[in-house]
PDB file of C-alpha atoms and ligand atoms in Angstrom:
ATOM      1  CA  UNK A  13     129.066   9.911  -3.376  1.00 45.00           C
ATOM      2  CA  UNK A  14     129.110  13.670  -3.599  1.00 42.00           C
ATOM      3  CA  UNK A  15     131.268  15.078  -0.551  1.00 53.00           C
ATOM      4  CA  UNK A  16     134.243  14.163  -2.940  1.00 76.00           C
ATOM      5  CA  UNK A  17     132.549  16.441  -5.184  1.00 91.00           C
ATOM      6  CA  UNK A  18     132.857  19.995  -3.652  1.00 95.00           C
ATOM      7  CA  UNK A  19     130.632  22.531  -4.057  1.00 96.00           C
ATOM      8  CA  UNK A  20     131.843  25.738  -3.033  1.00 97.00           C
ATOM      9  CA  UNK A  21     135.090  26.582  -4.547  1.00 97.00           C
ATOM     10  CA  UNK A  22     137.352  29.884  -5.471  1.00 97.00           C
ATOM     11  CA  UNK A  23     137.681  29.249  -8.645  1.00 97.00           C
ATOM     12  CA  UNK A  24     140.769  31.314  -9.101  1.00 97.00           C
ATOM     13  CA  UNK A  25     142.654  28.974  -6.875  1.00 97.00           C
ATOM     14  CA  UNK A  26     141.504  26.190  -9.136  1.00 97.00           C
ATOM     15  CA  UNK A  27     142.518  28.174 -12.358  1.00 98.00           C
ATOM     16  CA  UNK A  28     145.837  29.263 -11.195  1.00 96.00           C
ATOM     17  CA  UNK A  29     146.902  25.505 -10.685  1.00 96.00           C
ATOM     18  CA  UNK A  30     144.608  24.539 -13.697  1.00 97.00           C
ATOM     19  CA  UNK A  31     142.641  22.238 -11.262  1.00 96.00           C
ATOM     20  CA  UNK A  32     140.171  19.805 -12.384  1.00 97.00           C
ATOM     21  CA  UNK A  33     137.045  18.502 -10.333  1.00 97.00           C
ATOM     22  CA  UNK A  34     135.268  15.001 -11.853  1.00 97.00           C
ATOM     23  CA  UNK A  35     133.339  12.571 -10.274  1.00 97.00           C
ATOM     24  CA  UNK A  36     129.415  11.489  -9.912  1.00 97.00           C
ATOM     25  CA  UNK A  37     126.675  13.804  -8.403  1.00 97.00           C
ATOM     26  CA  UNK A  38     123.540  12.471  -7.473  1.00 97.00           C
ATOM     27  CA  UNK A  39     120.218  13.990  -9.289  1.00 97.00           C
ATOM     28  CA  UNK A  40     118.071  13.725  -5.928  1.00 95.00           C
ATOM     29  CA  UNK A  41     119.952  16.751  -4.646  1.00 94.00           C
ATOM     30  CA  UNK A  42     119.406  19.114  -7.505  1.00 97.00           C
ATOM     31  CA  UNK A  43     115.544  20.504  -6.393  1.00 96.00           C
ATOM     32  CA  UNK A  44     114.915  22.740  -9.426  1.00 96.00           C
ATOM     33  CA  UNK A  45     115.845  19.782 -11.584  1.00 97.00           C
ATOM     34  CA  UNK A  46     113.761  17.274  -9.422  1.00 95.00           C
ATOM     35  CA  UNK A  47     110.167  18.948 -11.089  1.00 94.00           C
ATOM     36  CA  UNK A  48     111.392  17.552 -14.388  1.00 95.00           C
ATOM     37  CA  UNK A  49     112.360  14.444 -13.135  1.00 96.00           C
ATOM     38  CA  UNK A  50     109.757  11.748 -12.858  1.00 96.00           C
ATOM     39  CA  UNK A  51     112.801   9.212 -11.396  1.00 94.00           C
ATOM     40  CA  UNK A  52     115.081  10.738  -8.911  1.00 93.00           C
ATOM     41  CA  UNK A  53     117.564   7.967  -8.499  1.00 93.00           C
ATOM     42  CA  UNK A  54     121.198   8.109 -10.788  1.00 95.00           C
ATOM     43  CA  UNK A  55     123.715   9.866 -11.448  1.00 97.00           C
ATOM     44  CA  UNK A  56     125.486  11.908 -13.782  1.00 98.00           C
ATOM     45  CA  UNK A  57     128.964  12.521 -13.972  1.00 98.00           C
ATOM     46  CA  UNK A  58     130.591  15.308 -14.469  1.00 98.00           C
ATOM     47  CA  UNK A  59     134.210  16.926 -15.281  1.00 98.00           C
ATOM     48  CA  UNK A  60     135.254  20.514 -14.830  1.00 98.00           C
ATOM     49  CA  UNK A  61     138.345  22.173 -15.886  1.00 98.00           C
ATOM     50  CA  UNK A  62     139.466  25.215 -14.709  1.00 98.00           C
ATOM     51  CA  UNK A  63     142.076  27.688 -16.709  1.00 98.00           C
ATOM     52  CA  UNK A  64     143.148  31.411 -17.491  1.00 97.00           C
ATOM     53  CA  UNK A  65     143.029  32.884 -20.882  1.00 94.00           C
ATOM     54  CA  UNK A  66     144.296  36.123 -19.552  1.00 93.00           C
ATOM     55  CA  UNK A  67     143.321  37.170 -16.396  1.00 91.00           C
ATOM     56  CA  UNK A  68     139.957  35.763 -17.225  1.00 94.00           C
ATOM     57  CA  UNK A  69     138.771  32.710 -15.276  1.00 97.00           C
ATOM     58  CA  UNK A  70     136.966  29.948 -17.325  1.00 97.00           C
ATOM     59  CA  UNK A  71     134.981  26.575 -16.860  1.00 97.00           C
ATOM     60  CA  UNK A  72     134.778  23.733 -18.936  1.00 97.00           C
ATOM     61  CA  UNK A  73     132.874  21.272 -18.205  1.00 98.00           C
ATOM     62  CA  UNK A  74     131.376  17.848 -19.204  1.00 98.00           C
ATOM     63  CA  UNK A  75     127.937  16.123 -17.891  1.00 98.00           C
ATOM     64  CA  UNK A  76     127.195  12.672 -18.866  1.00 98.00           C
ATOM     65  CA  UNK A  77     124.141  10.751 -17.426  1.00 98.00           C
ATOM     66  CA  UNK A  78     120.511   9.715 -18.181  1.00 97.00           C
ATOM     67  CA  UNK A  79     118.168  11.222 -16.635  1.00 97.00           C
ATOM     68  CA  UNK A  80     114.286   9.908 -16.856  1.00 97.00           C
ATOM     69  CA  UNK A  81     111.928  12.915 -18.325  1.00 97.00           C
ATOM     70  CA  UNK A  82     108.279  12.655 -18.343  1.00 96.00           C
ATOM     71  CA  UNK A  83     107.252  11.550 -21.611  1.00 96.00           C
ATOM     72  CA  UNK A  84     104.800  14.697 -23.240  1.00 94.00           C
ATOM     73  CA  UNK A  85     102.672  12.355 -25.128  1.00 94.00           C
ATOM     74  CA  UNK A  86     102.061   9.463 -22.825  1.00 95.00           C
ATOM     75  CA  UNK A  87     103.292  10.681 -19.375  1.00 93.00           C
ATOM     76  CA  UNK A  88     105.094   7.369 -18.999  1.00 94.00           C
ATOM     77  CA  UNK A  89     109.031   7.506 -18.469  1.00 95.00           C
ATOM     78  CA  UNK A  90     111.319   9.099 -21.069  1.00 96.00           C
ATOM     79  CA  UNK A  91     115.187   8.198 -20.834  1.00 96.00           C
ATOM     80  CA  UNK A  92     116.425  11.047 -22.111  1.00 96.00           C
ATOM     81  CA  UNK A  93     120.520  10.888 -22.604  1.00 97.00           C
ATOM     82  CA  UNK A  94     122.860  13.823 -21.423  1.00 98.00           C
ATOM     83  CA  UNK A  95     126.122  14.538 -23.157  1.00 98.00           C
ATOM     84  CA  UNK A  96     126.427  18.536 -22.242  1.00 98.00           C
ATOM     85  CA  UNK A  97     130.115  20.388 -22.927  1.00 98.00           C
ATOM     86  CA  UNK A  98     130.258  23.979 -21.724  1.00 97.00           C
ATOM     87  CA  UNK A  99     132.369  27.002 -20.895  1.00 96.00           C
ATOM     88  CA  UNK A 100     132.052  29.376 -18.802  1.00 97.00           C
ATOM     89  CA  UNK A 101     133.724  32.612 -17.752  1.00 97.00           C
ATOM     90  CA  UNK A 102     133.986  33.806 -13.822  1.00 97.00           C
ATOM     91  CA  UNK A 103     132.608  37.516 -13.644  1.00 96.00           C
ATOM     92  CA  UNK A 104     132.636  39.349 -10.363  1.00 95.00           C
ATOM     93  CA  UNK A 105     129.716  41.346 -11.511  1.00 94.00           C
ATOM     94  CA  UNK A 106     126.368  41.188 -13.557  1.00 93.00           C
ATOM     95  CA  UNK A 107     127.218  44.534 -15.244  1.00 94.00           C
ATOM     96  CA  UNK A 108     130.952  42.407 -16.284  1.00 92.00           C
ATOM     97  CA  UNK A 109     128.175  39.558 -17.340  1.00 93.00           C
ATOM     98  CA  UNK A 110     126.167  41.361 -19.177  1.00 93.00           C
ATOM     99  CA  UNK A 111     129.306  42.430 -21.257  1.00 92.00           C
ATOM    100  CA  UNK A 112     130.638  39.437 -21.756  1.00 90.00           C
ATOM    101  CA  UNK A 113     130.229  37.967 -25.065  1.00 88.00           C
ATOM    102  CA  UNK A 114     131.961  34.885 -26.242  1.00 86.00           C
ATOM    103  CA  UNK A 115     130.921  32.461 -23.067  1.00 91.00           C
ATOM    104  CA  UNK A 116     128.863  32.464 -20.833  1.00 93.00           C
ATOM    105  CA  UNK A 117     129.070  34.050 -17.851  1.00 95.00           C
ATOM    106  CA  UNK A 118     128.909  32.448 -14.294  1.00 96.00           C
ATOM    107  CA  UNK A 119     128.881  35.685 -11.684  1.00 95.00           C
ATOM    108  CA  UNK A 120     130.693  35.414  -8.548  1.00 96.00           C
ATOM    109  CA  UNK A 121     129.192  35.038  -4.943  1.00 95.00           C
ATOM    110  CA  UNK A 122     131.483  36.039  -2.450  1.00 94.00           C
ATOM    111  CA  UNK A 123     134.876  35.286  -4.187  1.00 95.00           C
ATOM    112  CA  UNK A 124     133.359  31.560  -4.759  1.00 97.00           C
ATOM    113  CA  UNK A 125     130.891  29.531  -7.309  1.00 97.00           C
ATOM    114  CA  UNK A 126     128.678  26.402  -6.406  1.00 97.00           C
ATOM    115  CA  UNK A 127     129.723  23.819  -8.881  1.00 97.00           C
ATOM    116  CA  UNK A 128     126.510  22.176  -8.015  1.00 97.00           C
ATOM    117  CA  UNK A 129     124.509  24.937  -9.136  1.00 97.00           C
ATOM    118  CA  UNK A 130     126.596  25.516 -12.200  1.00 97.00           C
ATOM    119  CA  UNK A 131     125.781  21.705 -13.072  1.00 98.00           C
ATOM    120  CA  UNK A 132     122.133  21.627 -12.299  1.00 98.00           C
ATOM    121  CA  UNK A 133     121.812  24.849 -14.598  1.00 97.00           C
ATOM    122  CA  UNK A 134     123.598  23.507 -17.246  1.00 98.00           C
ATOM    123  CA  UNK A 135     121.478  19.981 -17.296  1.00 98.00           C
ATOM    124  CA  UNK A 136     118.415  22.316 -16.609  1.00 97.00           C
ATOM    125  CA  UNK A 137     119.045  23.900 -20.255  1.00 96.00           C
ATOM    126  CA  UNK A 138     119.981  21.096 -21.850  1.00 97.00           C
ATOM    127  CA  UNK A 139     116.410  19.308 -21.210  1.00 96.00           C
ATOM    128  CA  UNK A 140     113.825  19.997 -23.790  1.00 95.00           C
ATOM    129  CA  UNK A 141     110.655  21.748 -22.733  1.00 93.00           C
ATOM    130  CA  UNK A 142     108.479  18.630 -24.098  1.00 95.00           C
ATOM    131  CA  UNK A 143     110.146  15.304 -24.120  1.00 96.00           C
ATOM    132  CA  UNK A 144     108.988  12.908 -25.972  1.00 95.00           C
ATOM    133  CA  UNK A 145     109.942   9.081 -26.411  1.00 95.00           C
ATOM    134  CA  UNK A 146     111.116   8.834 -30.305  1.00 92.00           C
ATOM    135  CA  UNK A 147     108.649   5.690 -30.827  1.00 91.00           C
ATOM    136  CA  UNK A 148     104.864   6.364 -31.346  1.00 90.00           C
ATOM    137  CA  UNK A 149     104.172   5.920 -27.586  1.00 91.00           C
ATOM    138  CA  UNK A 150     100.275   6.810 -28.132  1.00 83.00           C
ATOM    139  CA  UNK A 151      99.378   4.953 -30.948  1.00 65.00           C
ATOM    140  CA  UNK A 152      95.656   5.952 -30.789  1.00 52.00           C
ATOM    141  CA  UNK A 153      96.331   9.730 -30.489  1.00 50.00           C
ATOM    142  CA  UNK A 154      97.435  10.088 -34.436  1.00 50.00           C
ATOM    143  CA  UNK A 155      98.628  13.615 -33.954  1.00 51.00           C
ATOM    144  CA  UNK A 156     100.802  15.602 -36.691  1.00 48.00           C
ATOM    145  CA  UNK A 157     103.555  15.758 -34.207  1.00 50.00           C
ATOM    146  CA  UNK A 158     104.262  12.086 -35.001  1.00 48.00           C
ATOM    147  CA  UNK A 159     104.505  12.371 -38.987  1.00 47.00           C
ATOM    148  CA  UNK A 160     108.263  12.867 -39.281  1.00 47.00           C
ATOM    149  CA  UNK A 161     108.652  10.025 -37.345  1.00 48.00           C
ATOM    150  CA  UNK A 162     106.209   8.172 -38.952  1.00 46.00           C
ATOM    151  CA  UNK A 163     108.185   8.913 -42.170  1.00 42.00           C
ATOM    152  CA  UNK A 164     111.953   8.342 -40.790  1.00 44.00           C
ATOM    153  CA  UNK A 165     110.445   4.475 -39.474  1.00 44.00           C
ATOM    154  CA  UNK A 166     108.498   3.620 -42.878  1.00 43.00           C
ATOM    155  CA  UNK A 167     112.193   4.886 -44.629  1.00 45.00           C
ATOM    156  CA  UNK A 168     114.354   3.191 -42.241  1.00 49.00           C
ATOM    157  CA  UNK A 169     111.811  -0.179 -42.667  1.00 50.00           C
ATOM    158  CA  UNK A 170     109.371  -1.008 -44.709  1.00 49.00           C
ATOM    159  CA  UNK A 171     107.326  -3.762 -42.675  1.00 51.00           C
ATOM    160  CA  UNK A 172     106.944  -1.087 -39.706  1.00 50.00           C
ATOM    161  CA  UNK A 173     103.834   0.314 -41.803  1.00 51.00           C
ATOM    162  CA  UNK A 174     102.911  -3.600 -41.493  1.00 51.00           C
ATOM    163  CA  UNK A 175     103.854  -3.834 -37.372  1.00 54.00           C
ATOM    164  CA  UNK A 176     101.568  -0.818 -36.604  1.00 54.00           C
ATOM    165  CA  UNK A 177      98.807  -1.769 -38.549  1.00 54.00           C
ATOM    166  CA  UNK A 178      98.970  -5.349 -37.215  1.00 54.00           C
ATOM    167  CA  UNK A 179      98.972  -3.129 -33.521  1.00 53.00           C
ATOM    168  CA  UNK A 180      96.179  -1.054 -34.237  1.00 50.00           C
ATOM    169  CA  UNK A 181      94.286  -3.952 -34.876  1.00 45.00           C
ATOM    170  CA  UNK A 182      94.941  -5.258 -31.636  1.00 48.00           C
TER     171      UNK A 182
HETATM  172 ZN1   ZN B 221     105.664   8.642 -24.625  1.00 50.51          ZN
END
């Protein structure tokens, strides 16, 4: 699935021809995403376009996927929907980085950049620290964190105050 995808690239070869790179990569080979993960099967796919603006070198890039979070509340499962757009600028060095200030910077390693890396960094950020499902998964554990969306359900319907009492009597 992935060795259409490279890796490794120069991405001023790519930006001089205003190359793009899209297809699927699979999660179970990004291991510093795989902690947060409590399903490593899927995909996500991604698009990357690669221009000038100047003699600058930039990235933009799409991820779309789903990838299954661990739930904060109940530990169960969390789908948790990725729709990530980014740009990025090629630097040849952290000092050029640290500079930069309208993108991001993505610092060159030996004339190239891992597009893998720059993908699992950019779905690493996009991931909330505590994932929760949007539904009152722990209906026992009546918690503050659940009040605004105890409020947005009774506004959106009025028989869900109904439904959960009906539960709790369960
Ligand atoms: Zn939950």
């Amino acid at each position: 699935m992935s060795d259409k995808f490279p890796d490794r690239i120069d991405p001023l070869v790519f930006a001089e021809r205003r190359g793009t790179v899209a297809g699927q990569l699979a999660l179970a080979q990004f291991e510093r995403l795989s902690d947060y993960l409590v399903e490593r099967d899927g995909a996500v796919d991604v698009r990357l376009e690669f221009d000038k603006e100047g003699k600058r070198v930039v990235l933009s890039g799409q991820i779309v996927g789903t990838v299954q979070l661990e739930c904060q509340s109940c530990l169960q499962g969390v789908a948790w929907p990725l729709d990530i757009r980014f740009k990025l600028a090629v630097v040849a060095t952290p000092t050029e980085a640290e500079r930069l200030e309208d993108y991001e910077p993505i610092v060159l390693d030996d004339d190239k950049i891992s597009l893998h890396a720059v993908v699992e960094d950019e779905i690493l950020l996009a991931i909330p620290d505590f994932p929760r499902h949007e539904h009152r998964c722990l209906e026992r554990n009546s918690s503050s964190d659940n009040d605004y969306t105890d409020s947005r359900t009774k506004a959106d319907n009025p028989f869900s105050v109904l439904a959960k009492l009906k539960k709790t009597g369960d």
